Short mmCIF file of N, CA and C in Angstrom, two decimals:
data_model
loop_
_atom_site.label_atom_id
_atom_site.label_comp_id
_atom_site.label_asym_id
_atom_site.label_seq_id
_atom_site.Cartn_x
_atom_site.Cartn_y
_atom_site.Cartn_z
N MET A 214 69.79 75.05 165.43
CA MET A 214 70.65 75.26 164.29
C MET A 214 71.68 74.13 164.24
N LYS A 215 71.91 73.63 163.04
CA LYS A 215 72.84 72.54 162.84
C LYS A 215 73.82 72.93 161.74
N GLN A 216 75.10 72.67 161.97
CA GLN A 216 76.10 72.95 160.94
C GLN A 216 76.70 71.64 160.45
N SER A 217 76.95 71.58 159.15
CA SER A 217 77.54 70.38 158.57
C SER A 217 78.45 70.79 157.41
N ARG A 218 79.36 69.89 157.07
CA ARG A 218 80.27 70.12 155.94
C ARG A 218 79.99 69.08 154.87
N HIS A 219 80.06 69.53 153.62
CA HIS A 219 79.82 68.64 152.49
C HIS A 219 80.85 68.94 151.41
N THR A 220 81.26 67.89 150.71
CA THR A 220 82.13 68.05 149.55
C THR A 220 81.30 67.72 148.32
N LEU A 221 81.21 68.70 147.42
CA LEU A 221 80.38 68.56 146.22
C LEU A 221 81.26 68.45 144.99
N ARG A 222 80.84 67.66 144.03
CA ARG A 222 81.53 67.58 142.75
C ARG A 222 80.54 68.09 141.71
N LEU A 223 80.87 69.21 141.09
CA LEU A 223 79.96 69.90 140.19
C LEU A 223 80.57 70.04 138.81
N SER A 224 79.75 69.96 137.78
CA SER A 224 80.22 70.12 136.40
C SER A 224 79.38 71.15 135.68
N GLY A 225 80.03 71.86 134.77
CA GLY A 225 79.32 72.85 133.97
C GLY A 225 79.98 72.98 132.61
N SER A 226 79.20 73.44 131.65
CA SER A 226 79.75 73.67 130.31
C SER A 226 79.08 74.88 129.71
N GLY A 227 79.76 75.47 128.72
CA GLY A 227 79.22 76.65 128.08
C GLY A 227 80.13 77.15 126.98
N PRO A 228 79.68 78.16 126.26
CA PRO A 228 80.47 78.69 125.14
C PRO A 228 81.68 79.52 125.59
N THR A 229 81.71 79.94 126.84
CA THR A 229 82.85 80.70 127.38
C THR A 229 83.28 80.07 128.70
N ARG A 230 84.48 80.43 129.13
CA ARG A 230 84.98 79.92 130.42
C ARG A 230 84.08 80.39 131.56
N GLU A 231 83.68 81.64 131.51
CA GLU A 231 82.85 82.22 132.57
C GLU A 231 81.49 81.54 132.65
N LYS A 232 80.90 81.24 131.49
CA LYS A 232 79.58 80.58 131.49
C LYS A 232 79.68 79.16 132.03
N ALA A 233 80.75 78.44 131.69
CA ALA A 233 80.94 77.09 132.20
C ALA A 233 81.10 77.11 133.73
N PHE A 234 81.89 78.06 134.23
CA PHE A 234 82.10 78.18 135.68
C PHE A 234 80.79 78.56 136.38
N ALA A 235 80.07 79.51 135.81
CA ALA A 235 78.80 79.95 136.41
C ALA A 235 77.77 78.82 136.44
N THR A 236 77.76 77.99 135.41
CA THR A 236 76.84 76.85 135.38
C THR A 236 77.17 75.86 136.50
N ALA A 237 78.46 75.61 136.71
CA ALA A 237 78.87 74.68 137.77
C ALA A 237 78.55 75.25 139.15
N ILE A 238 78.90 76.50 139.39
CA ILE A 238 78.68 77.12 140.70
C ILE A 238 77.18 77.29 140.98
N GLY A 239 76.40 77.47 139.94
CA GLY A 239 74.95 77.62 140.11
C GLY A 239 74.27 76.38 140.65
N GLN A 240 74.95 75.25 140.65
CA GLN A 240 74.37 74.00 141.14
C GLN A 240 74.58 73.79 142.64
N VAL A 241 75.35 74.65 143.29
CA VAL A 241 75.69 74.44 144.70
C VAL A 241 74.44 74.36 145.57
N GLN A 242 73.55 75.32 145.43
CA GLN A 242 72.37 75.38 146.30
C GLN A 242 71.50 74.14 146.16
N SER A 243 71.26 73.70 144.93
CA SER A 243 70.40 72.54 144.74
C SER A 243 71.08 71.25 145.23
N GLU A 244 72.38 71.13 145.05
CA GLU A 244 73.09 69.93 145.54
C GLU A 244 73.08 69.88 147.06
N VAL A 245 73.27 71.02 147.71
CA VAL A 245 73.24 71.06 149.17
C VAL A 245 71.84 70.72 149.67
N ALA A 246 70.82 71.21 149.00
CA ALA A 246 69.44 70.92 149.41
C ALA A 246 69.14 69.43 149.32
N LYS A 247 69.72 68.73 148.35
CA LYS A 247 69.51 67.28 148.23
C LYS A 247 70.15 66.52 149.38
N ARG A 248 71.25 67.03 149.90
CA ARG A 248 72.02 66.29 150.91
C ARG A 248 71.64 66.63 152.34
N THR A 249 70.90 67.70 152.56
CA THR A 249 70.58 68.11 153.93
C THR A 249 69.08 68.10 154.15
N ASP A 250 68.71 68.01 155.42
CA ASP A 250 67.31 68.10 155.83
C ASP A 250 67.08 69.47 156.44
N GLY A 251 65.87 69.94 156.38
CA GLY A 251 65.55 71.23 156.98
C GLY A 251 65.73 72.37 156.00
N VAL A 252 65.81 73.59 156.56
CA VAL A 252 65.93 74.80 155.76
C VAL A 252 67.37 75.29 155.86
N ASN A 253 68.03 75.41 154.72
CA ASN A 253 69.40 75.91 154.68
C ASN A 253 69.36 77.43 154.60
N PHE A 254 69.97 78.10 155.57
CA PHE A 254 69.97 79.55 155.51
C PHE A 254 71.36 80.13 155.30
N ARG A 255 72.40 79.30 155.33
CA ARG A 255 73.73 79.79 154.99
C ARG A 255 74.54 78.65 154.39
N VAL A 256 75.08 78.91 153.20
CA VAL A 256 75.97 77.97 152.52
C VAL A 256 77.25 78.73 152.26
N GLU A 257 78.30 78.33 152.95
CA GLU A 257 79.57 79.05 152.89
C GLU A 257 80.63 78.18 152.23
N PRO A 258 81.17 78.60 151.07
CA PRO A 258 82.24 77.82 150.44
C PRO A 258 83.53 77.94 151.24
N LEU A 259 84.17 76.81 151.50
CA LEU A 259 85.42 76.80 152.24
C LEU A 259 86.62 76.57 151.33
N GLU A 260 86.45 75.71 150.35
CA GLU A 260 87.55 75.37 149.46
C GLU A 260 87.01 75.03 148.09
N LEU A 261 87.73 75.42 147.05
CA LEU A 261 87.32 75.15 145.68
C LEU A 261 88.53 74.66 144.91
N ASP A 262 88.43 73.49 144.30
CA ASP A 262 89.50 72.92 143.49
C ASP A 262 88.95 72.61 142.11
N VAL A 263 89.75 72.87 141.08
CA VAL A 263 89.39 72.51 139.72
C VAL A 263 89.89 71.10 139.47
N VAL A 264 88.96 70.18 139.25
CA VAL A 264 89.30 68.78 138.98
C VAL A 264 89.73 68.64 137.53
N SER A 265 88.95 69.20 136.61
CA SER A 265 89.31 69.16 135.20
C SER A 265 88.72 70.37 134.49
N ALA A 266 89.44 70.84 133.48
CA ALA A 266 88.98 71.95 132.65
C ALA A 266 89.39 71.63 131.22
N VAL A 267 88.40 71.51 130.34
CA VAL A 267 88.65 71.09 128.96
C VAL A 267 88.05 72.12 128.02
N GLU A 268 88.82 72.48 126.98
CA GLU A 268 88.32 73.34 125.92
C GLU A 268 88.23 72.51 124.65
N HIS A 269 87.04 72.43 124.06
CA HIS A 269 86.83 71.71 122.80
C HIS A 269 86.81 72.74 121.68
N ARG A 270 87.63 72.52 120.64
CA ARG A 270 87.67 73.42 119.47
C ARG A 270 87.39 72.61 118.21
N TRP A 271 86.65 73.21 117.30
CA TRP A 271 86.39 72.60 116.02
C TRP A 271 86.12 73.70 115.00
N THR A 272 86.26 73.34 113.72
CA THR A 272 86.06 74.30 112.64
C THR A 272 84.78 73.95 111.91
N GLU A 273 83.92 74.95 111.75
CA GLU A 273 82.67 74.79 110.99
C GLU A 273 82.83 75.50 109.66
N ARG A 274 82.19 74.94 108.65
CA ARG A 274 82.20 75.58 107.32
C ARG A 274 80.77 75.61 106.77
N PHE A 275 80.42 76.72 106.15
CA PHE A 275 79.13 76.87 105.51
C PHE A 275 79.10 76.01 104.25
N LEU A 276 78.12 75.16 104.11
CA LEU A 276 77.98 74.22 102.99
C LEU A 276 79.18 73.29 102.87
N GLY A 277 79.90 73.10 103.95
CA GLY A 277 81.03 72.17 103.94
C GLY A 277 82.30 72.71 103.32
N LEU A 278 82.26 73.86 102.66
CA LEU A 278 83.44 74.41 101.98
C LEU A 278 83.73 75.87 102.29
N LEU A 279 82.69 76.66 102.46
CA LEU A 279 82.86 78.11 102.52
C LEU A 279 82.85 78.64 103.96
N PHE A 280 83.45 79.78 104.13
CA PHE A 280 83.42 80.56 105.37
C PHE A 280 83.79 79.74 106.62
N PRO A 281 85.01 79.29 106.72
CA PRO A 281 85.39 78.53 107.91
C PRO A 281 85.41 79.42 109.16
N ARG A 282 84.97 78.87 110.26
CA ARG A 282 85.06 79.59 111.53
C ARG A 282 85.35 78.57 112.64
N THR A 283 86.16 79.01 113.59
CA THR A 283 86.54 78.15 114.70
C THR A 283 85.53 78.33 115.82
N ARG A 284 85.00 77.23 116.32
CA ARG A 284 84.05 77.23 117.43
C ARG A 284 84.73 76.59 118.62
N GLN A 285 84.23 76.92 119.80
CA GLN A 285 84.79 76.33 121.02
C GLN A 285 83.71 76.18 122.07
N ARG A 286 83.93 75.21 122.94
CA ARG A 286 83.03 74.93 124.06
C ARG A 286 83.89 74.52 125.24
N PHE A 287 83.54 75.00 126.42
CA PHE A 287 84.33 74.76 127.62
C PHE A 287 83.55 73.87 128.58
N GLU A 288 84.27 72.94 129.20
CA GLU A 288 83.70 72.08 130.24
C GLU A 288 84.61 72.15 131.46
N ILE A 289 84.00 72.26 132.64
CA ILE A 289 84.78 72.35 133.87
C ILE A 289 84.13 71.47 134.94
N THR A 290 84.95 70.83 135.72
CA THR A 290 84.49 70.03 136.85
C THR A 290 85.18 70.56 138.10
N LEU A 291 84.39 70.85 139.13
CA LEU A 291 84.90 71.45 140.36
C LEU A 291 84.63 70.55 141.55
N ARG A 292 85.50 70.64 142.54
CA ARG A 292 85.26 70.02 143.85
C ARG A 292 85.16 71.17 144.83
N VAL A 293 83.99 71.33 145.42
CA VAL A 293 83.71 72.45 146.31
C VAL A 293 83.37 71.91 147.70
N GLU A 294 84.08 72.39 148.70
CA GLU A 294 83.76 72.03 150.08
C GLU A 294 82.98 73.19 150.69
N VAL A 295 81.81 72.89 151.22
CA VAL A 295 80.94 73.94 151.79
C VAL A 295 80.57 73.61 153.22
N GLN A 296 80.33 74.66 153.98
CA GLN A 296 79.80 74.51 155.33
C GLN A 296 78.37 75.04 155.29
N VAL A 297 77.45 74.23 155.79
CA VAL A 297 76.03 74.55 155.69
C VAL A 297 75.45 74.74 157.08
N ALA A 298 74.75 75.84 157.28
CA ALA A 298 73.99 76.07 158.51
C ALA A 298 72.52 75.87 158.16
N SER A 299 71.87 74.97 158.87
CA SER A 299 70.47 74.67 158.56
C SER A 299 69.65 74.59 159.84
N LEU A 300 68.35 74.72 159.66
CA LEU A 300 67.39 74.67 160.76
C LEU A 300 66.40 73.56 160.46
N ASP A 301 66.24 72.65 161.41
CA ASP A 301 65.28 71.56 161.26
C ASP A 301 63.92 72.04 161.77
N LEU A 302 63.00 72.27 160.86
CA LEU A 302 61.69 72.80 161.24
C LEU A 302 60.84 71.79 161.99
N ASP A 303 61.15 70.51 161.87
CA ASP A 303 60.40 69.51 162.63
C ASP A 303 60.69 69.61 164.12
N ALA A 304 61.84 70.16 164.48
CA ALA A 304 62.21 70.28 165.89
C ALA A 304 61.67 71.56 166.52
N VAL A 305 61.09 72.45 165.72
CA VAL A 305 60.54 73.70 166.23
C VAL A 305 59.11 73.46 166.72
N ASP A 306 58.82 73.89 167.95
CA ASP A 306 57.47 73.76 168.50
C ASP A 306 56.65 74.99 168.13
N PHE A 307 55.64 74.78 167.34
CA PHE A 307 54.75 75.86 166.95
C PHE A 307 53.56 75.89 167.89
N THR A 308 53.14 77.07 168.30
CA THR A 308 51.97 77.25 169.14
C THR A 308 50.75 77.37 168.23
N VAL A 309 49.70 76.66 168.57
CA VAL A 309 48.48 76.67 167.77
C VAL A 309 47.51 77.68 168.35
N ARG A 310 47.09 78.61 167.50
CA ARG A 310 46.06 79.58 167.90
C ARG A 310 44.90 79.42 166.93
N GLU A 311 43.76 79.06 167.48
CA GLU A 311 42.60 78.80 166.65
C GLU A 311 41.61 79.94 166.81
N GLU A 312 41.11 80.43 165.69
CA GLU A 312 40.12 81.51 165.72
C GLU A 312 38.77 80.94 165.32
N ARG A 313 37.77 81.41 165.99
CA ARG A 313 36.40 81.02 165.63
C ARG A 313 35.70 82.26 165.09
N LEU A 314 35.21 82.14 163.88
CA LEU A 314 34.54 83.25 163.22
C LEU A 314 33.03 83.02 163.28
N SER A 315 32.31 84.12 163.42
CA SER A 315 30.85 84.02 163.34
C SER A 315 30.48 83.80 161.88
N SER A 316 29.25 83.48 161.62
CA SER A 316 28.80 83.23 160.25
C SER A 316 28.99 84.46 159.38
N LEU A 317 28.71 85.65 159.94
CA LEU A 317 28.87 86.89 159.19
C LEU A 317 30.35 87.14 158.88
N GLN A 318 31.21 86.96 159.88
CA GLN A 318 32.65 87.15 159.66
C GLN A 318 33.18 86.14 158.63
N HIS A 319 32.70 84.93 158.71
CA HIS A 319 33.12 83.89 157.77
C HIS A 319 32.71 84.27 156.34
N ALA A 320 31.50 84.79 156.19
CA ALA A 320 31.02 85.20 154.87
C ALA A 320 31.81 86.38 154.33
N LEU A 321 32.23 87.30 155.21
CA LEU A 321 33.01 88.47 154.76
C LEU A 321 34.43 88.08 154.35
N HIS A 322 34.99 87.04 154.94
CA HIS A 322 36.35 86.62 154.61
C HIS A 322 36.41 85.76 153.36
N MET A 323 35.27 85.26 152.90
CA MET A 323 35.27 84.44 151.70
C MET A 323 35.38 85.34 150.48
N ARG A 324 36.06 84.87 149.49
CA ARG A 324 36.24 85.69 148.27
C ARG A 324 35.68 84.97 147.08
#
């Protein structure tokens, strides 16, 4: 088992604050997988900082004149520090067990 720390910078956007945050946090697992070798079995967030949070607002009108409505979109950028516990499968010694099947057994196992 190997433990390591990584600092990730993640961005997300969406029609609500919650959706933008969920999009950014949803990238943690894939970003950690890119930076580490082996199988990650625990990713523990240690610290989370908001680098930037922006709300974009604009007014839409039907046919350019009618029915004005205000629209908004949120963008957030996070800095997340995580501690990762991983297992390097190349370092694991697997025991090889070989089975020999008779012709009849081989024919029965075929589908």
